[in-house]
Short mmCIF file of C-alpha atoms and ligand atoms in Angstrom, two decimals:
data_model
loop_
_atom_site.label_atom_id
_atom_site.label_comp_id
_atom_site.label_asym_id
_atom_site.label_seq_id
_atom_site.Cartn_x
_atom_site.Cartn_y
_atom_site.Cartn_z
CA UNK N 1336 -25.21 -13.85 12.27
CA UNK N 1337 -23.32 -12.14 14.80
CA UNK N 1338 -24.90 -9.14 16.92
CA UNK N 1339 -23.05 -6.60 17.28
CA UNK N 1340 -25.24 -4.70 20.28
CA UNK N 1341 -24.41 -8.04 22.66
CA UNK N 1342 -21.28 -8.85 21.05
CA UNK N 1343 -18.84 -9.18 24.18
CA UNK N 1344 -15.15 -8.24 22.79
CA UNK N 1345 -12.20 -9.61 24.69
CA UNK N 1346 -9.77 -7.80 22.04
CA UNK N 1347 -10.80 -4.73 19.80
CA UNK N 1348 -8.10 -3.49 17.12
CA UNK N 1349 -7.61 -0.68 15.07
CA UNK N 1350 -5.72 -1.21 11.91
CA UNK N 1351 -5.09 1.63 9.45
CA UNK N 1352 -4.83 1.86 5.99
CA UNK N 1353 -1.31 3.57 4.35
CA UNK N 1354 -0.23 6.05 2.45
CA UNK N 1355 3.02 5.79 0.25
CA UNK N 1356 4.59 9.38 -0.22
CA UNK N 1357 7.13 8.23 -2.66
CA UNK N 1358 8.92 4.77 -4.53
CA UNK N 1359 6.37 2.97 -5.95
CA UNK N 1360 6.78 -0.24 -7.04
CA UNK N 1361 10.08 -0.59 -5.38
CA UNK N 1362 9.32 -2.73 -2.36
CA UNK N 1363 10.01 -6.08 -4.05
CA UNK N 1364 12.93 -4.46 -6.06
CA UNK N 1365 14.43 -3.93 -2.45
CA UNK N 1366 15.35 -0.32 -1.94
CA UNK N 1367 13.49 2.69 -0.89
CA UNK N 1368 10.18 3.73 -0.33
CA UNK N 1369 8.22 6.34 2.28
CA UNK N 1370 5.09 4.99 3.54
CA UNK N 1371 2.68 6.14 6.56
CA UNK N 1372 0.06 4.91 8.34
CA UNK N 1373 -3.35 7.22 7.89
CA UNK N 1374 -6.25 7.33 10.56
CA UNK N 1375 -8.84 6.05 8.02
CA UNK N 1376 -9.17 2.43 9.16
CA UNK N 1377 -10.00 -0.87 9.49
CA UNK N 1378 -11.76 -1.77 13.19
CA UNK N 1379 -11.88 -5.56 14.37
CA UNK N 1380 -13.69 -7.08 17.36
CA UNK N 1381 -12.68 -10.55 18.70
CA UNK N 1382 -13.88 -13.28 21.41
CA UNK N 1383 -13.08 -16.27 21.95
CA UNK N 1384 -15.78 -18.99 21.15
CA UNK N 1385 -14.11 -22.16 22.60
CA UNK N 1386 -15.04 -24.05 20.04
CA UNK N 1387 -12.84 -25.22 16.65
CA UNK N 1388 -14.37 -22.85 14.38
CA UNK N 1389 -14.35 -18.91 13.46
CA UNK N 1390 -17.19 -16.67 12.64
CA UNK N 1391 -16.64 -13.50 10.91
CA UNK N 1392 -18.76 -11.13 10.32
CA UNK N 1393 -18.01 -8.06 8.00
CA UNK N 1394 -20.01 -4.86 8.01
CA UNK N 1395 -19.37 -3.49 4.75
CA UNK N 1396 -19.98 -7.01 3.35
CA UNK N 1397 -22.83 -7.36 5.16
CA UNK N 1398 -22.43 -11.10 5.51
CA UNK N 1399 -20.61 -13.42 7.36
CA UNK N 1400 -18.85 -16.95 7.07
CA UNK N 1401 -17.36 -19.78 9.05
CA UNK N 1402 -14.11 -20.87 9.13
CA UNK N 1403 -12.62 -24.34 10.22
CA UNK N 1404 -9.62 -24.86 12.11
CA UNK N 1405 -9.23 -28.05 11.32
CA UNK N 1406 -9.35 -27.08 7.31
CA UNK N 1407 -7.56 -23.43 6.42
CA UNK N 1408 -7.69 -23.69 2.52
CA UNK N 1409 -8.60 -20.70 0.12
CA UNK N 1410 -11.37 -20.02 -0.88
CA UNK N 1411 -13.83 -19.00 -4.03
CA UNK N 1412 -14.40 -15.32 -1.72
CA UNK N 1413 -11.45 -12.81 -1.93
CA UNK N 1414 -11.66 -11.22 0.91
CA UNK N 1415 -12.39 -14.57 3.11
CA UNK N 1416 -8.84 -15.31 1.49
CA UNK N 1417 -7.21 -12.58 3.30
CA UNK N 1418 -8.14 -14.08 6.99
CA UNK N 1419 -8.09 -17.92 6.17
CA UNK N 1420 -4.32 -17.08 4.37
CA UNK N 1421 -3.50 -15.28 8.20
CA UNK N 1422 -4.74 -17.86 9.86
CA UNK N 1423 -2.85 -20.21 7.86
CA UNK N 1424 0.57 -18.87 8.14
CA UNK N 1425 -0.04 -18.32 12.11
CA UNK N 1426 -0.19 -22.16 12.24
CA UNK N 1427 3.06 -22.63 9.97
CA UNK N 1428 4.56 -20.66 12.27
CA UNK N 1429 2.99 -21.69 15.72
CA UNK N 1430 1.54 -24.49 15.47
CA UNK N 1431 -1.90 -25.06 17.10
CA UNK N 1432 -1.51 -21.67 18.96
CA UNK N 1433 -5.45 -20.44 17.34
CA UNK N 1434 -8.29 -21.83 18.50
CA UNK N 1435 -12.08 -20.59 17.92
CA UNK N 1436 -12.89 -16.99 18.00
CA UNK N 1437 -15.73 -15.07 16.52
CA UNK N 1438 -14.79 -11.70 14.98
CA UNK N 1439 -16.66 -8.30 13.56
CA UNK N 1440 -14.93 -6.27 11.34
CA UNK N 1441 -15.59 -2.73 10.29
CA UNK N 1442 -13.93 -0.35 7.99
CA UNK N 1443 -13.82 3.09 6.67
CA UNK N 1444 -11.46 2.27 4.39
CA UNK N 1445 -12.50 2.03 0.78
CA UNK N 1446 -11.79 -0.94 -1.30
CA UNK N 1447 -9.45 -1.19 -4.20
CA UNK N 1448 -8.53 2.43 -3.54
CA UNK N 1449 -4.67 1.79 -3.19
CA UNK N 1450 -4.67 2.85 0.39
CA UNK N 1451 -4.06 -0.93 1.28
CA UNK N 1452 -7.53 -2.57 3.10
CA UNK N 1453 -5.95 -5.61 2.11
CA UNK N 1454 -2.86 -4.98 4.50
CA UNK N 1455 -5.15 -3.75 7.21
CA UNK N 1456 -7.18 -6.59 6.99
CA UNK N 1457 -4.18 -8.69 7.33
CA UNK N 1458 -2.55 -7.15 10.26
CA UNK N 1459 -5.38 -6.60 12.02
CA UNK N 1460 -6.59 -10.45 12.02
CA UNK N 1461 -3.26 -11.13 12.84
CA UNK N 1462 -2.49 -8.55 15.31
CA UNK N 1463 -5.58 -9.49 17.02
CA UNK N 1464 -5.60 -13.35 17.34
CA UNK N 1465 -1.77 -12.62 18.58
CA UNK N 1466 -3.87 -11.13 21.69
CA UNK N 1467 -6.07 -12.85 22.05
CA UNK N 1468 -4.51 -16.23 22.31
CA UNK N 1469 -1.25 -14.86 23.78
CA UNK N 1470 0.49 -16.61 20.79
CA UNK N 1471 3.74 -14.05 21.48
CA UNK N 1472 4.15 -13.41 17.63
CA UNK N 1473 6.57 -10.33 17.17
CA UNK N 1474 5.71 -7.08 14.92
CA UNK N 1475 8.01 -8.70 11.75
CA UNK N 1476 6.46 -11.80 12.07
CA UNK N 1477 3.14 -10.28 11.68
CA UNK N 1478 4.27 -7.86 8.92
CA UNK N 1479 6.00 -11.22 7.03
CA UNK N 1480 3.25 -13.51 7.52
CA UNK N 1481 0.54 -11.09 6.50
CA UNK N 1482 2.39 -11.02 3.30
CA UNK N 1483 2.67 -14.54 2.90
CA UNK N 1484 -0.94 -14.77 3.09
CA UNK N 1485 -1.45 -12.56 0.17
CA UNK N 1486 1.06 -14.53 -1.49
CA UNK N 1487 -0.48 -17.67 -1.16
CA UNK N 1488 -4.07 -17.36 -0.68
CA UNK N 1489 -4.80 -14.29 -2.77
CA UNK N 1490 -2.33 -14.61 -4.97
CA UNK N 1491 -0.57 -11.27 -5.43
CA UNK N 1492 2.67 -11.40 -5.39
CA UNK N 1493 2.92 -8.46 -3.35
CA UNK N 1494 5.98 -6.67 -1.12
CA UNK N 1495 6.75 -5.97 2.31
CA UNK N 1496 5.86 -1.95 2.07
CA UNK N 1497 1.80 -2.06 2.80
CA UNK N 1498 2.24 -4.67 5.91
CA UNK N 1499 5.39 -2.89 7.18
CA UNK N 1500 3.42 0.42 7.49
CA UNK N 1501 0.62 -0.73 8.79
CA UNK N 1502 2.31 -2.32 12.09
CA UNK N 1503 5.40 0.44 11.99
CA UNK N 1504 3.35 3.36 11.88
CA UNK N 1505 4.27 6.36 13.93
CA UNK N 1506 1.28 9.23 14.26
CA UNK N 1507 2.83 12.67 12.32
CA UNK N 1508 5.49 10.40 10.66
CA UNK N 1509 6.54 8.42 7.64
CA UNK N 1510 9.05 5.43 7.56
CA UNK N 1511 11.98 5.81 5.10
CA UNK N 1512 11.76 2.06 5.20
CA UNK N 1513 15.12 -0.39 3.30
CA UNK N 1514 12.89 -3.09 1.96
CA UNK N 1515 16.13 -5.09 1.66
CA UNK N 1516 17.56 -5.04 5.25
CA UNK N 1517 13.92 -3.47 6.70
CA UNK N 1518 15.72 -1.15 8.33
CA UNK N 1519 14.17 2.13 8.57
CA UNK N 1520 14.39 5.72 9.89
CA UNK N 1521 11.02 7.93 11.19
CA UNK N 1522 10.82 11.17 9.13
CA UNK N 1523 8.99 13.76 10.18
CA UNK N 1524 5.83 14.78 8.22
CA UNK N 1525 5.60 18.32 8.55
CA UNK N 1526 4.45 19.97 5.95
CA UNK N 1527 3.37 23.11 7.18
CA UNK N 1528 1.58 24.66 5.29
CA UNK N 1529 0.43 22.54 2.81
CA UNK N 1530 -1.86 19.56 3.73
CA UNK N 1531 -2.14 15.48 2.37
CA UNK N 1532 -5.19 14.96 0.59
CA UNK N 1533 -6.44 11.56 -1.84
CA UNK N 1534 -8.42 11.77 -4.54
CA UNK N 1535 -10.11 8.66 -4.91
CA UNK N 1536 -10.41 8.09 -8.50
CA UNK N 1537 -13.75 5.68 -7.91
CA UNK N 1538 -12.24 3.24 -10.48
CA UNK N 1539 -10.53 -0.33 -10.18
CA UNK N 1540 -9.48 -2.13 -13.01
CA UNK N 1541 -9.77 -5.95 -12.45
CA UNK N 1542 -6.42 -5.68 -14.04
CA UNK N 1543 -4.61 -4.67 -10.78
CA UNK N 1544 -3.64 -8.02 -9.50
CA UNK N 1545 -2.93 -9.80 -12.47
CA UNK N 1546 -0.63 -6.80 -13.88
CA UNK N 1547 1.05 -6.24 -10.73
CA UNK N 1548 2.95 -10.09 -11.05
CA UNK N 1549 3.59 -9.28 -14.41
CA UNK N 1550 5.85 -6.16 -13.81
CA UNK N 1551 7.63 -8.20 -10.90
CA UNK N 1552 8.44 -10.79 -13.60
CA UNK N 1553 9.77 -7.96 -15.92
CA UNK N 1554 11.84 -6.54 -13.25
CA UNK N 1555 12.99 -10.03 -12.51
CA UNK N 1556 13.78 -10.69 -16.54
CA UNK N 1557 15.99 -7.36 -16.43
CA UNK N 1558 17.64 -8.10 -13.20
CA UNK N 1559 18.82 -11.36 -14.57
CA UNK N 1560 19.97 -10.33 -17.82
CA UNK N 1561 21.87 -6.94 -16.46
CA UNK N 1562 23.53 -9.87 -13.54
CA UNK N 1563 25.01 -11.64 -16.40
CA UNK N 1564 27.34 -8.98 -17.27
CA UNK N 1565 27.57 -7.37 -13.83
CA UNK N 1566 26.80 -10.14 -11.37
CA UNK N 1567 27.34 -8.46 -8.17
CA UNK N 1568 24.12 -6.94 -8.37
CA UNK N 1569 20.93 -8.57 -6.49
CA UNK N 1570 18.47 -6.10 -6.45
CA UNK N 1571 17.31 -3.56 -9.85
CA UNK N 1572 17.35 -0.75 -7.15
CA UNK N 1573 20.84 -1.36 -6.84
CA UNK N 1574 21.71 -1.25 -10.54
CA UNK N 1575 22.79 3.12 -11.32
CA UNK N 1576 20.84 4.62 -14.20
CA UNK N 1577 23.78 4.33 -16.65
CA UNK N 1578 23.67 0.22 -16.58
CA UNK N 1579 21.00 0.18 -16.87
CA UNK N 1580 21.36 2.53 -20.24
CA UNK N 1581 23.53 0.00 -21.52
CA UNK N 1582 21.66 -2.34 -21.79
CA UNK N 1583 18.95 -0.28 -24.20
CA UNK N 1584 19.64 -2.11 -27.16
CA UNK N 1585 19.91 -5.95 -25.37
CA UNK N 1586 16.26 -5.76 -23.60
CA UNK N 1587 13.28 -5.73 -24.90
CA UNK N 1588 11.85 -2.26 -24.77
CA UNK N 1589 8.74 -2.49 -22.31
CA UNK N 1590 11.58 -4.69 -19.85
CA UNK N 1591 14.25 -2.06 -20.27
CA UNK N 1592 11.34 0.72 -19.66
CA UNK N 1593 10.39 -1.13 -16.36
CA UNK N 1594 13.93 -1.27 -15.17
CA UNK N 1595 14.79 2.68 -16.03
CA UNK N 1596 11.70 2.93 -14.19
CA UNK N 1597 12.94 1.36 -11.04
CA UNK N 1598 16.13 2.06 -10.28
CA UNK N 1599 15.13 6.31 -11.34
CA UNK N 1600 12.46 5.99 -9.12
CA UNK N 1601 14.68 4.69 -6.27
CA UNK N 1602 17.00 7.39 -6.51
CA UNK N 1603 14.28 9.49 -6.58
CA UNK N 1604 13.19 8.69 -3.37
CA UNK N 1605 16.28 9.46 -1.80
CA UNK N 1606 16.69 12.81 -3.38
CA UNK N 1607 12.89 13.64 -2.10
CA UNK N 1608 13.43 13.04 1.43
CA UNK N 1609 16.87 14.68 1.67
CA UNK N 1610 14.37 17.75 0.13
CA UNK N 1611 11.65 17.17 2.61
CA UNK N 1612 14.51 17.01 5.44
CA UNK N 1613 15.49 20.71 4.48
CA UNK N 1614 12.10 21.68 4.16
CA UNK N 1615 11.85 22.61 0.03
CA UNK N 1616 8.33 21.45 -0.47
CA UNK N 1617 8.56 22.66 -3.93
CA UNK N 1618 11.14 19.96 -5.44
CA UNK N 1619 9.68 17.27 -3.22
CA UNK N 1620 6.74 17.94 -4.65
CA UNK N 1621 8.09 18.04 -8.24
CA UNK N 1622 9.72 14.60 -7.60
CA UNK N 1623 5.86 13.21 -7.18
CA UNK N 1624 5.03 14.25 -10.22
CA UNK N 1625 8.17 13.02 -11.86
CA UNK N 1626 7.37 9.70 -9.79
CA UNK N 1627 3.74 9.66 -11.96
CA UNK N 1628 5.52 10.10 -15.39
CA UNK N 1629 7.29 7.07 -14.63
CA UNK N 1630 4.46 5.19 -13.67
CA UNK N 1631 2.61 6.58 -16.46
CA UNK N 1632 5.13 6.18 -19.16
CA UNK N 1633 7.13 3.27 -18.62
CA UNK N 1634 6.43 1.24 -15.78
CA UNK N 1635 2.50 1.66 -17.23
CA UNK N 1636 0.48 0.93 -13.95
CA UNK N 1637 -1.83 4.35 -14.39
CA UNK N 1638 -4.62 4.83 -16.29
CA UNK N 1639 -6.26 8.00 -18.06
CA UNK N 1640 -8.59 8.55 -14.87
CA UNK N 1641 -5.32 8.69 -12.24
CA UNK N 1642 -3.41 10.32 -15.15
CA UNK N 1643 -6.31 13.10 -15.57
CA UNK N 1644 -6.35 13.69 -12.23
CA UNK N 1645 -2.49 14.51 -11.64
CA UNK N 1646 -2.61 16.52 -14.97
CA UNK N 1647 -5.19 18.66 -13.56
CA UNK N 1648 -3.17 19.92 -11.02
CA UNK N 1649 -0.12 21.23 -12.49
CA UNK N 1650 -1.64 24.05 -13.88
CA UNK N 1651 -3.00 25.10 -9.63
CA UNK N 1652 0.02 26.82 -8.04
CA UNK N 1653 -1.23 26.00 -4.58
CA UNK N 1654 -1.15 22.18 -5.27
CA UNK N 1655 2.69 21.09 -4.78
CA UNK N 1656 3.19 17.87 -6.33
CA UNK N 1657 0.30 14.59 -7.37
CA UNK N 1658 0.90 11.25 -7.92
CA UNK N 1659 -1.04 7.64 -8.08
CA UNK N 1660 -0.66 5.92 -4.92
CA UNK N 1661 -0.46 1.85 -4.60
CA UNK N 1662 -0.13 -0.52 -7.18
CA UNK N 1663 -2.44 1.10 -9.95
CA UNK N 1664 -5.12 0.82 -12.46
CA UNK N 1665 -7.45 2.90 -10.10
CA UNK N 1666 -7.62 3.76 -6.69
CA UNK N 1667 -6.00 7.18 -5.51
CA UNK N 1668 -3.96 9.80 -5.91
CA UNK N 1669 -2.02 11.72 -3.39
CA UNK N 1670 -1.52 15.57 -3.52
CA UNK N 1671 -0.06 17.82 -1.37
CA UNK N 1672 -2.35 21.34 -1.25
CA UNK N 1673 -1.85 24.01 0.02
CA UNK N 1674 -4.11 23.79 3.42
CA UNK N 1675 -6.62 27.15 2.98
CA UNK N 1676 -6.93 25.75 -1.00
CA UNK N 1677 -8.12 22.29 -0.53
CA UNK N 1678 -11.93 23.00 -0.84
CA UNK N 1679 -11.14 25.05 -4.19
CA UNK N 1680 -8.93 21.91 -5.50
CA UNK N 1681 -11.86 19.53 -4.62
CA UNK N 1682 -14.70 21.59 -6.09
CA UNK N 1683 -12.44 22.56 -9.28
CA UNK N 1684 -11.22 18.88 -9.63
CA UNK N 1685 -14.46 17.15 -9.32
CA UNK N 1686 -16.78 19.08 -11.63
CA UNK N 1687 -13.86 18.52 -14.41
CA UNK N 1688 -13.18 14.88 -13.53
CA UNK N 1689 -16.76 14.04 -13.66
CA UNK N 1690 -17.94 15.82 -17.12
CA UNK N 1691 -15.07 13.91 -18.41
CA UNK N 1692 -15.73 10.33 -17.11
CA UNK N 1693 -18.95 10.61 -15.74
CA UNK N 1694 -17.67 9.36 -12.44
CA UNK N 1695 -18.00 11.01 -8.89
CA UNK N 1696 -14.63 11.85 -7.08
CA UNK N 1697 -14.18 11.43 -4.21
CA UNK N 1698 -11.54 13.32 -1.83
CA UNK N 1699 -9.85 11.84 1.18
CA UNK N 1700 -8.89 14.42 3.71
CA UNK N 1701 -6.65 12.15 5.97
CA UNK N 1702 -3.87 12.47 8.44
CA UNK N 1703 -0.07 10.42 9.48
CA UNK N 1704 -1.42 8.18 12.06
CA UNK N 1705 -0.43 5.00 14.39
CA UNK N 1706 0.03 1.68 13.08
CA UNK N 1707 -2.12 -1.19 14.21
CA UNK N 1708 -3.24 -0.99 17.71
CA UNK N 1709 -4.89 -3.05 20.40
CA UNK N 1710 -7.53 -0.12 21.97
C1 GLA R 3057 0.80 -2.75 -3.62
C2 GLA R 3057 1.67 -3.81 -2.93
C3 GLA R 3057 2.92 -3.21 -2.31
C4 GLA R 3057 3.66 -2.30 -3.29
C5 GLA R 3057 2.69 -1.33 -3.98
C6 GLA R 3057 3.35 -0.54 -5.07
O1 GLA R 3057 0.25 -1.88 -2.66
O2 GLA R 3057 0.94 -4.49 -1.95
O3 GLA R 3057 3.76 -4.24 -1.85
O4 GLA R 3057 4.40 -3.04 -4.22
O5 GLA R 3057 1.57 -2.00 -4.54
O6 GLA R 3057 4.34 0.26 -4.54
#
């Protein structure tokens, strides 16, 4: 086991967990969405071991295992999954560049919570064996390959929006990021006076992951059927509202729902941070919640706890706008409160939340941070 009190580190890296203030779902439909890193965080200690094997040890695990150069396959673990897949797609892409290293991983950020530990995890085994074997990857190789390895090895066919924000953050801002082109533009987060704060619903549905391909193979069934009449589109985000209206009575109804879903939801976006640019908190914040119906209604990745908790707030003038954050079926939701009523929200919302569920809340104060980081 490895010790951390004479554990020598050659590279130590801080990789952060995200926040997505808007367009859910949208990444792999390739338009908008408004991500940030957060300063809750994922910490990771590395030497080299000059050997041809890997020790990791992780502290909220409290175990650790051994990995083989020589043999990078998945395994029976999740979370071993997420560094074996890393250290797989480093060698697709440079060859023998990682040799033995022993790592120690620590986190404050909670699990399943939609504030992506998986994409932390990810970036920060990558960013970190890019230093210290001097392999010379660049920040959207890391971003790619880090999704690859959730691709392959864990088996969620995720998007580009978690990884991108982890290695893009800016402290104070969010990335308008183009998940088609990747382009993006820094937006400043000021939201003066009111304040981001997660409510971590304390549930996870094992759902998530299995659910989550589904509705990319719905979008994918709607985005084929609408290309057959109007083939120049590649991308549901690109298809207007009205299309997709026509096409009502063709799809089936839970396919049609998911595609209204999407390409609202990307205009959405748009319209929120051309609000947030002139500074009316009050429709940006309305656009959240109209981001939540959709969610709720027809793209159907909430669940009554997330649902309960957004509800809750629309009837507490001081809290702006609430939505679930991530990919769903548990985890958090994001609010934006007004900053001298935050302790009233979290009193007020717990004691409801748990006489209804029996389940402790638990609140996230958190703040727009740097992306991953050698320290
Ligand atoms: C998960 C995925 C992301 C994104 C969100 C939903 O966090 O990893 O790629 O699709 O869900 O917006």
């Amino acid at each position: 086991m490895l010790d951390k009190k004479a554990f020598k580190s050659e590279v130590v890296i801080e990789s952060p967990g995200r926040i997505n203030l808007i367009g859910e779902h949208i990444d792999y439909n390739g338009g908008y969405v408004l991500p940030a890193a957060i300063d809750k965080k994922i910490t990771l200690h590395f030497r080299k071991n000059n050997s041809n094997s890997c020790e990791i040890y992780s502290s909220n695990f409290k175990n650790s295992f051994t990995i083989s150069l020589n043999k990078l396959e998945k395994s029976e673990v999740e979370w071993h999954n997420f560094i074996l897949g890393v250290l797989f797609h480093i060698d697709v892409i440079k060859p023998n560049s990682v040799k033995g290293f022993d790592c120690i991983i620590e986190s404050d950020l909670p699990l399943g919570s939609g504030i992506s530990s998986s994409a932390a995890l990810e970036c920060g085994i990558a960013k970190g064996i890019n230093e210290l074997f001097d392999i010379g990857l660049s920040d959207l190789e890391i971003i790619k390959l880090s999704r690859d390895a959730e691709h392959t090895f864990v088996g969620t066919k995720c998007g580009i929006m978690d990884q991108f924000a982890v290695v893009k953050g800016e402290k104070d801002h969010l990335i308008l990021l183009n998940c088609e082109t990747l382009d993006y533009d820094l937006i400043e987060a000021d939201f003066n006076p009111y304040v981001i704060v997660l409510l971590n619903s304390n549930v996870s549905h094992n759902l998530a992951s299995s659910a989550y391909n589904v509705r990319r193979d719905e979008c994918k069934k709607a985005l084929v059927a609408i290309q057959k009449k109007n083939p120049k589109y590649q991308f549901l985000t690109e298809v207007p509202a009205q299309i997709v209206e026509e096409f009502k009575v063709i799809l089936p109804e839970k396919i049609y729902n998911r595609a209204l879903y999407v390409t609202q939801e990307n205009q959405r976006t748009l319209k929120a941070v051309k609000y947030l640019k002139k500074k009316d908190l009050y429709s940006f914040g309305q656009c959240l919640y109209q981001s939540h119906h959709g969610l709720q209604n027809l793209y159907e990745v909430s669940c009554k706890e997330l649902d309960f908790l957004v509800e809750h707030t629309k009837d507490l003038d001081y809290v702006l706008g609430a939505r679930m954050i991530g990919g769903g079926f548990g985890g958090c939701t994001i609010n934006i409160v007004y900053k001298y009523k935050v302790e009233s929200l979290i009193k007020n919302i717990s004691a409801a939340y748990e006489e209804h569920f029996n389940i402790k809340l638990s609140a996230i104060h958190t703040t727009i941070s740097h992306g991953v980081k050698n320290i």
